[in-house]
Amino acid sequence: MAKSMDPRALFQEEAEELLQTLESSLLGLEDDPGNTEHLNSAFRALHTIKGSATMFALNALVGYAHRFENVFVSLREGNAVVTRDLVDQSLAARDILVLLLRTGEIPADVADQAEAVMVSLEGAVTAVPAAAEPDSHPRDDVTDEADRAGVERLLRIQYRPSSRTFINGTNPLSLIRELQDLGSTLVVGYSREIPPLEELQPDHCYLAWDILLTTDASRREVEDVFIFVDGESVVTIDEVHGGEYRRLGEILVDRGLLSQSDLEEYLGNRVPLGEVLVNRGVVSADSVRSALEEQRLIARIDSDDATSSIKVRTRRLDDLVSLVGEFVSLQAQINLTAQRLEDRELVNQVEQLERLVREARELSMDMHMVPVETLFAPFRRLTRELARELNREVSLTLNGTETELDKNVVDQLRDPLLHIVRNSIDHGLESPDARLAAGKPREGRLVLSAFHSGALVMITVEDDGAGINDEAIRAKAVEQGMIPADAALTREETLDLVFQPGFSTAKSATQVSGRGVGMDVVRRNVERLNGAVTLSSEAGVGTTVQLRIPLTLAIVEGLLCHVAGQSFLINLAYIRECVDGTAARRHSSGGFFDYRGSVVPLLDLAQFYRFGAANDDDPIVVVAAGDHLVGLVVSTILGNHQSVVKNMGALLQHVEGVSGAVFLADGTPALMVDVERLHRIASKQNRKSD
Amino acid sequence: MNILIVDDSISMRQMIRIILSGAGHDVTDAIDGSDGLAKFNETFDVVVTDFNMPQMGGVDLIKAIRSGEVNRTVPILMLTTESEAEKKALGRDAGATAWITKPFSKESLLATIDKISRSVAF
């Protein structure tokens, strides 16, 4: 056969061949009516013609072939027997298919005959299945406008993948991710079915999930996510109505996990229902946990309506947060005691306490969070005033104003942010005439953005002004005696000079931008929040100032390490990874090591804090300050620790590389490693040692 | 991606080949289930198979791949003519990852292949 590239032409040839096959099979059936081989072959030929014809939208051909095929389906199922008459009619129908193939539609003069042939064939097979019209787009045709209201609501999706889910090539995680694309989710996993390791079959799926999805997507869109799950998997989607507090028992009954009568029976006990049900084995602990999550989510959604709220003095809230912080610390101590006493009952109770303390912590921190909007909003007005005063035209854009941040942090960010914005308008953005001359629109663009990145909040101030001139900064710094005239500085280091005390490049001191009181104050204020500020700029294009701020000041989750016998805590927000020191490839100079394909500077904390020197096989904690990685060498890594961070006090607050202190479970103190500061020191040191 | 197309209709194979290779995929043809099984190996990222074929049909091919030793969790896309629930159930129970109903558009074929290949578990 000629290997034509055009599928339509190929189809023509192929269909002719198939009709030939059909004819031979029909003739074969005439000689041997019981021959299933011929029967199957005829059916397949019709089926293939129909299938391919649908792809070329040959609707008349598809329709006729479909009816013809149904006749053979019936024959194959034994609903009728092949007779001589049936073969005759089939051959006639085949000829009509040939016509259809060549002309695309049934010529008017044979239309009646074509219909008559098919009707008689359909009559010959007594129980032709109720002809399902080829429902080619069953899914697409359905539009359920009512369901597509675009109204946000809460859906409860119970997904119980069958054990063979992995073997079918499906990854439940990707389905959950697809749901996450549709809205916000709360996912509760069921892991109870996972057998002990020796019985575990790696390609079996033992997991199940409940997903609470808040979405405005239609039910169909949600169902479509699961369109490919296999038949043994169970997916149920129910709408959950908020608006009222629902008891645990009601949720479980609603989910079909518990009958109403059982519920009433168990409610008779004065013990928490969840506990009773789990202890009696009526409902699994996972199910109770999942139902409780739903209860809480709904409570939260309802409270978000903000119809009922009460004002609380910030001071009281602060007290609560710090009190909870103390709980967290004490909790850690009790944990240790319980483990030492090896009292199983006590350990269990302590674990429950730990869960409650964690919830209390989250709740109190939640109460303390305010949207960045409160920080950004005053700048709408301020920008206008500054612009007028300085003869600038500025359009201000605020992004991510819903990002939440600790209220105390927000309060302390006001001044630094004001400095930065002033600088941008005064030194960054050019006058309208200068902008026009530079081929830019008259109006300068100023963008304030906030977004979460792990346990940090990024706040950026971006302008499309003149950018910062390296040479001007350099000259100024030399003039001020900050650097020697021949100092070799990277661009980044040059820009960093802006943050040095006493530095100002403004040609004339203006009323608004102050006299060199600016970026150094900004940096100091931000560092007091354990944050960092960096600047990037491109001449003629604009300047971006980025603030990296921890979400909260109150309680820090960190990695506890020993350095030469002393305890240090490294904020988890900065940690990328811990690297086994024996496996790390260190450079012979000792100042660097290979990390995931790049060279990363090493900072030996023991040496830095002057305790001595680390061993060559000590573990490395890789931390990220902005885009930069540093490997901190510690003696041992102990584990996670949550704690209230205390200030160092006036006497010690200028100690470099330490940002605060915490109390450990046994009452001894540990110092917080100031990652941002250490990174700057590390990059300087290593450049010198080159 | 490396994709194995199993279909007894040369025009279907050609059409799918044009769509898939146009999207930058490598394509191997097989004329029915047994040919497909013979050509199947660990290099394929996705298998696209017809339901009805002489020698060995789609369901048997899927069963053979799923119970085999090599690349048994490969995503398999089944082509069906009608969206008959029964046939889908047959394919699904054999271990098809997804199905698509003829006639399908170029976009829906590519989107489906993209969807199932992203969902590979291992």
Short mmCIF file of N, CA and C in Angstrom, two decimals, chain A residues 1 3-8 10-12 14 18 43-44 47-48 50-52 54-56 66 69-70 76 132-139 164-172 174-175 178 202-203 224-232, chain B residues 7-15 17-19 29 50-55 66-67 72-77 80-84 86-88 92-105 112 115-116 118-122:
data_model
loop_
_atom_site.label_atom_id
_atom_site.label_comp_id
_atom_site.label_asym_id
_atom_site.label_seq_id
_atom_site.Cartn_x
_atom_site.Cartn_y
_atom_site.Cartn_z
N MET A 1 0.83 -1.20 0.00
CA MET A 1 0.00 0.00 0.00
C MET A 1 0.87 1.25 0.00
N LYS A 3 2.34 4.48 1.05
CA LYS A 3 2.39 5.09 2.39
C LYS A 3 2.12 6.58 2.31
N SER A 4 0.88 6.88 2.01
CA SER A 4 0.54 8.29 1.93
C SER A 4 0.60 8.90 3.33
N MET A 5 0.93 10.17 3.43
CA MET A 5 1.02 10.82 4.74
C MET A 5 -0.33 11.37 5.17
N ASP A 6 -1.23 11.55 4.21
CA ASP A 6 -2.49 12.19 4.55
C ASP A 6 -3.46 11.18 5.16
N PRO A 7 -3.81 11.33 6.41
CA PRO A 7 -4.65 10.33 7.06
C PRO A 7 -6.00 10.15 6.35
N ARG A 8 -6.53 11.25 5.78
CA ARG A 8 -7.82 11.16 5.12
C ARG A 8 -7.73 10.22 3.91
N LEU A 10 -5.42 7.96 3.54
CA LEU A 10 -5.15 6.63 4.08
C LEU A 10 -6.44 5.95 4.49
N PHE A 11 -7.33 6.74 5.09
CA PHE A 11 -8.59 6.19 5.55
C PHE A 11 -9.39 5.63 4.37
N GLN A 12 -9.41 6.42 3.29
CA GLN A 12 -10.12 5.99 2.09
C GLN A 12 -9.64 4.60 1.64
N GLU A 14 -7.88 2.43 3.34
CA GLU A 14 -8.08 1.44 4.38
C GLU A 14 -9.52 0.97 4.43
N LEU A 18 -11.17 -2.65 4.10
CA LEU A 18 -12.00 -3.22 5.15
C LEU A 18 -13.35 -3.67 4.58
N PHE A 43 -17.56 -7.99 12.05
CA PHE A 43 -17.84 -6.99 13.08
C PHE A 43 -16.67 -6.01 13.21
N ARG A 44 -15.44 -6.58 13.26
CA ARG A 44 -14.27 -5.71 13.45
C ARG A 44 -14.11 -4.73 12.30
N HIS A 47 -16.57 -2.03 12.75
CA HIS A 47 -16.22 -1.23 13.92
C HIS A 47 -15.08 -0.27 13.59
N THR A 48 -14.09 -0.80 12.88
CA THR A 48 -12.93 0.04 12.56
C THR A 48 -13.32 1.15 11.59
N LYS A 50 -16.20 2.51 11.27
CA LYS A 50 -16.98 3.51 11.99
C LYS A 50 -16.06 4.38 12.84
N GLY A 51 -15.16 3.73 13.58
CA GLY A 51 -14.27 4.46 14.49
C GLY A 51 -13.45 5.49 13.75
N SER A 52 -12.84 5.06 12.64
CA SER A 52 -11.99 6.00 11.91
C SER A 52 -12.82 7.09 11.26
N THR A 54 -15.44 8.47 12.27
CA THR A 54 -15.83 9.53 13.20
C THR A 54 -14.75 10.61 13.24
N MET A 55 -13.49 10.17 13.10
CA MET A 55 -12.39 11.13 13.17
C MET A 55 -12.41 12.10 12.00
N PHE A 56 -13.03 11.65 10.90
CA PHE A 56 -13.05 12.53 9.73
C PHE A 56 -14.43 13.16 9.54
N HIS A 66 -22.81 2.45 12.10
CA HIS A 66 -23.15 2.18 13.50
C HIS A 66 -24.34 1.24 13.60
N GLU A 69 -23.24 -2.13 12.51
CA GLU A 69 -22.41 -2.76 13.54
C GLU A 69 -23.29 -3.35 14.64
N ASN A 70 -24.36 -2.61 14.99
CA ASN A 70 -25.24 -3.10 16.05
C ASN A 70 -25.87 -4.44 15.68
N ARG A 76 -23.27 -11.51 17.40
CA ARG A 76 -22.18 -12.04 18.21
C ARG A 76 -22.65 -12.44 19.59
N ALA A 132 -28.05 2.54 21.03
CA ALA A 132 -27.45 3.73 21.62
C ALA A 132 -26.87 4.55 20.49
N GLU A 133 -27.41 5.73 20.30
CA GLU A 133 -26.84 6.61 19.29
C GLU A 133 -25.39 6.88 19.66
N PRO A 134 -24.56 7.02 18.65
CA PRO A 134 -23.18 7.30 19.02
C PRO A 134 -23.09 8.61 19.81
N ASP A 135 -22.94 8.46 21.10
CA ASP A 135 -22.91 9.67 21.92
C ASP A 135 -21.46 10.12 22.02
N SER A 136 -21.08 10.87 21.01
CA SER A 136 -19.66 11.15 20.88
C SER A 136 -19.11 12.07 21.96
N HIS A 137 -19.88 13.07 22.32
CA HIS A 137 -19.34 13.98 23.35
C HIS A 137 -20.24 14.01 24.56
N PRO A 138 -20.37 12.90 25.23
CA PRO A 138 -21.34 12.91 26.31
C PRO A 138 -20.99 13.93 27.38
N ARG A 139 -19.72 14.17 27.57
CA ARG A 139 -19.34 15.06 28.67
C ARG A 139 -19.47 16.52 28.27
N ARG A 164 -4.90 -1.02 43.68
CA ARG A 164 -4.13 -1.14 42.44
C ARG A 164 -3.96 0.21 41.73
N THR A 165 -4.24 1.26 42.43
CA THR A 165 -4.15 2.59 41.83
C THR A 165 -2.79 2.88 41.20
N PHE A 166 -1.72 2.55 41.91
CA PHE A 166 -0.38 2.83 41.37
C PHE A 166 -0.15 2.02 40.11
N ILE A 167 -0.61 0.76 40.13
CA ILE A 167 -0.37 -0.11 38.98
C ILE A 167 -1.08 0.43 37.75
N ASN A 168 -2.20 1.10 37.96
CA ASN A 168 -2.90 1.68 36.82
C ASN A 168 -2.25 2.97 36.32
N GLY A 169 -1.12 3.30 36.90
CA GLY A 169 -0.40 4.48 36.41
C GLY A 169 -0.94 5.78 36.96
N THR A 170 -1.78 5.69 37.99
CA THR A 170 -2.35 6.92 38.55
C THR A 170 -1.62 7.31 39.83
N ASN A 171 -1.36 8.57 39.97
CA ASN A 171 -0.73 9.07 41.18
C ASN A 171 -1.72 9.94 41.93
N PRO A 172 -2.24 9.43 43.08
CA PRO A 172 -3.27 10.19 43.80
C PRO A 172 -2.81 11.61 44.13
N SER A 174 -1.12 13.67 42.41
CA SER A 174 -1.33 14.64 41.33
C SER A 174 -2.81 15.01 41.24
N LEU A 175 -3.69 14.09 41.62
CA LEU A 175 -5.12 14.42 41.63
C LEU A 175 -5.39 15.45 42.71
N GLU A 178 -4.34 18.71 41.58
CA GLU A 178 -5.30 19.31 40.66
C GLU A 178 -6.45 19.96 41.42
N PRO A 202 5.09 -2.75 47.70
CA PRO A 202 5.42 -1.37 47.30
C PRO A 202 4.50 -0.79 46.22
N ASP A 203 3.91 -1.64 45.37
CA ASP A 203 3.06 -1.04 44.33
C ASP A 203 1.58 -1.05 44.71
N ASP A 224 -14.31 15.95 37.16
CA ASP A 224 -13.38 15.70 36.06
C ASP A 224 -11.98 15.36 36.54
N VAL A 225 -11.63 15.87 37.69
CA VAL A 225 -10.32 15.55 38.23
C VAL A 225 -10.19 14.05 38.41
N PHE A 226 -11.32 13.41 38.78
CA PHE A 226 -11.28 11.99 39.09
C PHE A 226 -11.73 11.12 37.92
N ILE A 227 -11.84 11.74 36.75
CA ILE A 227 -12.42 11.02 35.61
C ILE A 227 -11.68 9.73 35.29
N PHE A 228 -10.39 9.69 35.59
CA PHE A 228 -9.61 8.52 35.20
C PHE A 228 -9.35 7.54 36.33
N VAL A 229 -9.93 7.75 37.48
CA VAL A 229 -9.63 6.78 38.54
C VAL A 229 -10.34 5.47 38.23
N ASP A 230 -9.75 4.37 38.67
CA ASP A 230 -10.29 3.07 38.29
C ASP A 230 -11.58 2.78 39.06
N GLY A 231 -12.30 1.76 38.59
CA GLY A 231 -13.63 1.49 39.09
C GLY A 231 -13.68 1.07 40.55
N GLU A 232 -12.58 0.51 41.06
CA GLU A 232 -12.61 0.05 42.44
C GLU A 232 -12.34 1.19 43.42
N ASP B 7 -2.93 0.29 17.25
CA ASP B 7 -4.24 0.40 16.61
C ASP B 7 -4.18 -0.38 15.31
N ASP B 8 -5.26 -1.11 15.00
CA ASP B 8 -5.23 -1.90 13.77
C ASP B 8 -5.56 -1.04 12.55
N SER B 9 -6.07 0.16 12.78
CA SER B 9 -6.41 1.00 11.63
C SER B 9 -5.23 1.89 11.28
N ILE B 10 -4.76 1.73 10.05
CA ILE B 10 -3.58 2.49 9.65
C ILE B 10 -3.87 3.98 9.61
N SER B 11 -5.11 4.35 9.27
CA SER B 11 -5.40 5.78 9.22
C SER B 11 -5.42 6.39 10.61
N MET B 12 -5.94 5.59 11.58
CA MET B 12 -5.91 6.08 12.96
C MET B 12 -4.47 6.23 13.45
N ARG B 13 -3.68 5.19 13.16
CA ARG B 13 -2.28 5.25 13.60
C ARG B 13 -1.61 6.47 13.02
N GLN B 14 -1.86 6.69 11.73
CA GLN B 14 -1.20 7.79 11.05
C GLN B 14 -1.65 9.13 11.64
N MET B 15 -2.94 9.21 11.90
CA MET B 15 -3.46 10.46 12.43
C MET B 15 -2.88 10.76 13.81
N ARG B 17 -0.17 9.53 14.98
CA ARG B 17 1.26 9.78 14.82
C ARG B 17 1.53 11.25 14.47
N ILE B 18 0.71 11.77 13.54
CA ILE B 18 0.91 13.16 13.13
C ILE B 18 0.68 14.11 14.30
N ILE B 19 -0.38 13.83 15.06
CA ILE B 19 -0.68 14.71 16.20
C ILE B 19 0.44 14.67 17.22
N ASP B 29 4.73 2.59 16.26
CA ASP B 29 3.45 1.99 15.85
C ASP B 29 3.41 0.50 16.14
N ASP B 50 -6.00 0.95 20.99
CA ASP B 50 -7.39 0.79 20.57
C ASP B 50 -8.03 -0.30 21.42
N PHE B 51 -9.34 -0.37 21.40
CA PHE B 51 -10.05 -1.38 22.19
C PHE B 51 -10.19 -2.68 21.39
N ASN B 52 -10.81 -2.56 20.22
CA ASN B 52 -11.06 -3.74 19.38
C ASN B 52 -9.95 -3.94 18.37
N MET B 53 -9.27 -5.07 18.45
CA MET B 53 -8.24 -5.35 17.46
C MET B 53 -8.18 -6.85 17.23
N PRO B 54 -7.77 -7.28 16.02
CA PRO B 54 -7.58 -8.71 15.79
C PRO B 54 -6.38 -9.20 16.61
N GLN B 55 -6.19 -10.48 16.67
CA GLN B 55 -5.10 -11.11 17.44
C GLN B 55 -5.25 -10.85 18.92
N ARG B 66 0.24 -4.96 32.53
CA ARG B 66 0.10 -4.78 33.98
C ARG B 66 0.61 -5.98 34.76
N SER B 67 0.55 -7.16 34.16
CA SER B 67 1.00 -8.34 34.91
C SER B 67 2.43 -8.71 34.54
N ARG B 72 5.52 -1.86 34.29
CA ARG B 72 4.12 -2.27 34.43
C ARG B 72 3.21 -1.13 34.87
N THR B 73 3.78 -0.03 35.37
CA THR B 73 2.90 1.06 35.80
C THR B 73 2.79 2.18 34.75
N VAL B 74 3.20 1.87 33.52
CA VAL B 74 3.13 2.89 32.46
C VAL B 74 1.67 3.37 32.30
N PRO B 75 1.47 4.67 32.14
CA PRO B 75 0.10 5.14 31.89
C PRO B 75 -0.40 4.61 30.53
N ILE B 76 -1.61 4.09 30.51
CA ILE B 76 -2.17 3.56 29.26
C ILE B 76 -3.47 4.29 28.93
N LEU B 77 -3.49 4.83 27.75
CA LEU B 77 -4.68 5.55 27.28
C LEU B 77 -5.42 4.66 26.30
N THR B 80 -11.75 4.40 22.64
CA THR B 80 -12.99 3.66 22.44
C THR B 80 -13.84 4.42 21.45
N THR B 81 -14.74 3.67 20.80
CA THR B 81 -15.57 4.31 19.81
C THR B 81 -16.78 4.95 20.44
N GLU B 82 -17.46 4.17 21.23
CA GLU B 82 -18.56 4.76 21.97
C GLU B 82 -18.12 4.90 23.41
N SER B 83 -18.76 5.83 24.09
CA SER B 83 -18.43 5.94 25.49
C SER B 83 -19.30 4.96 26.27
N GLU B 84 -19.22 3.70 25.87
CA GLU B 84 -20.03 2.70 26.55
C GLU B 84 -19.45 2.40 27.92
N GLU B 86 -19.83 -0.08 29.80
CA GLU B 86 -19.33 -1.44 29.96
C GLU B 86 -17.90 -1.60 29.47
N LYS B 87 -17.65 -1.03 28.29
CA LYS B 87 -16.31 -1.16 27.72
C LYS B 87 -15.30 -0.43 28.57
N LYS B 88 -15.72 0.75 29.02
CA LYS B 88 -14.81 1.50 29.87
C LYS B 88 -14.48 0.71 31.12
N ARG B 92 -10.90 -0.30 32.32
CA ARG B 92 -10.45 0.22 33.59
C ARG B 92 -10.04 -0.92 34.52
N ASP B 93 -10.87 -1.97 34.53
CA ASP B 93 -10.55 -3.08 35.42
C ASP B 93 -9.28 -3.78 34.98
N ALA B 94 -9.01 -3.74 33.68
CA ALA B 94 -7.77 -4.35 33.20
C ALA B 94 -6.58 -3.50 33.61
N GLY B 95 -6.83 -2.21 33.84
CA GLY B 95 -5.74 -1.35 34.28
C GLY B 95 -5.44 -0.17 33.39
N ALA B 96 -6.42 0.22 32.55
CA ALA B 96 -6.20 1.42 31.74
C ALA B 96 -6.16 2.64 32.66
N THR B 97 -5.31 3.58 32.33
CA THR B 97 -5.20 4.78 33.17
C THR B 97 -6.28 5.79 32.78
N ALA B 98 -6.59 5.84 31.51
CA ALA B 98 -7.56 6.81 31.02
C ALA B 98 -8.11 6.31 29.70
N TRP B 99 -9.20 6.90 29.26
CA TRP B 99 -9.70 6.55 27.94
C TRP B 99 -10.12 7.81 27.22
N ILE B 100 -10.21 7.71 25.92
CA ILE B 100 -10.67 8.85 25.16
C ILE B 100 -11.59 8.32 24.07
N THR B 101 -12.66 9.04 23.80
CA THR B 101 -13.69 8.56 22.90
C THR B 101 -13.50 9.16 21.51
N LYS B 102 -13.54 8.30 20.50
CA LYS B 102 -13.49 8.79 19.13
C LYS B 102 -14.85 9.40 18.77
N PRO B 103 -14.95 10.46 18.07
CA PRO B 103 -13.82 11.24 17.58
C PRO B 103 -13.28 12.15 18.66
N PHE B 104 -11.96 12.31 18.67
CA PHE B 104 -11.39 13.23 19.65
C PHE B 104 -10.65 14.32 18.88
N SER B 105 -10.47 15.45 19.53
CA SER B 105 -9.74 16.52 18.86
C SER B 105 -8.27 16.38 19.20
N THR B 112 -5.00 14.95 27.29
CA THR B 112 -5.16 13.73 28.07
C THR B 112 -3.82 13.06 28.29
N LYS B 115 -1.99 14.91 30.81
CA LYS B 115 -2.55 14.70 32.14
C LYS B 115 -2.10 13.37 32.74
N ILE B 116 -2.20 12.30 31.97
CA ILE B 116 -1.86 11.01 32.56
C ILE B 116 -0.35 10.84 32.71
N ARG B 118 1.71 13.15 33.52
CA ARG B 118 2.12 13.89 34.71
C ARG B 118 1.79 13.13 35.96
N SER B 119 0.84 12.22 35.84
CA SER B 119 0.36 11.57 37.05
C SER B 119 1.08 10.26 37.34
N VAL B 120 2.19 10.00 36.65
CA VAL B 120 2.89 8.74 36.87
C VAL B 120 3.33 8.64 38.32
N ALA B 121 3.04 7.50 38.90
CA ALA B 121 3.30 7.37 40.32
C ALA B 121 4.77 7.16 40.63
N PHE B 122 5.46 6.44 39.79
CA PHE B 122 6.85 6.14 40.12
C PHE B 122 7.80 6.71 39.10
#
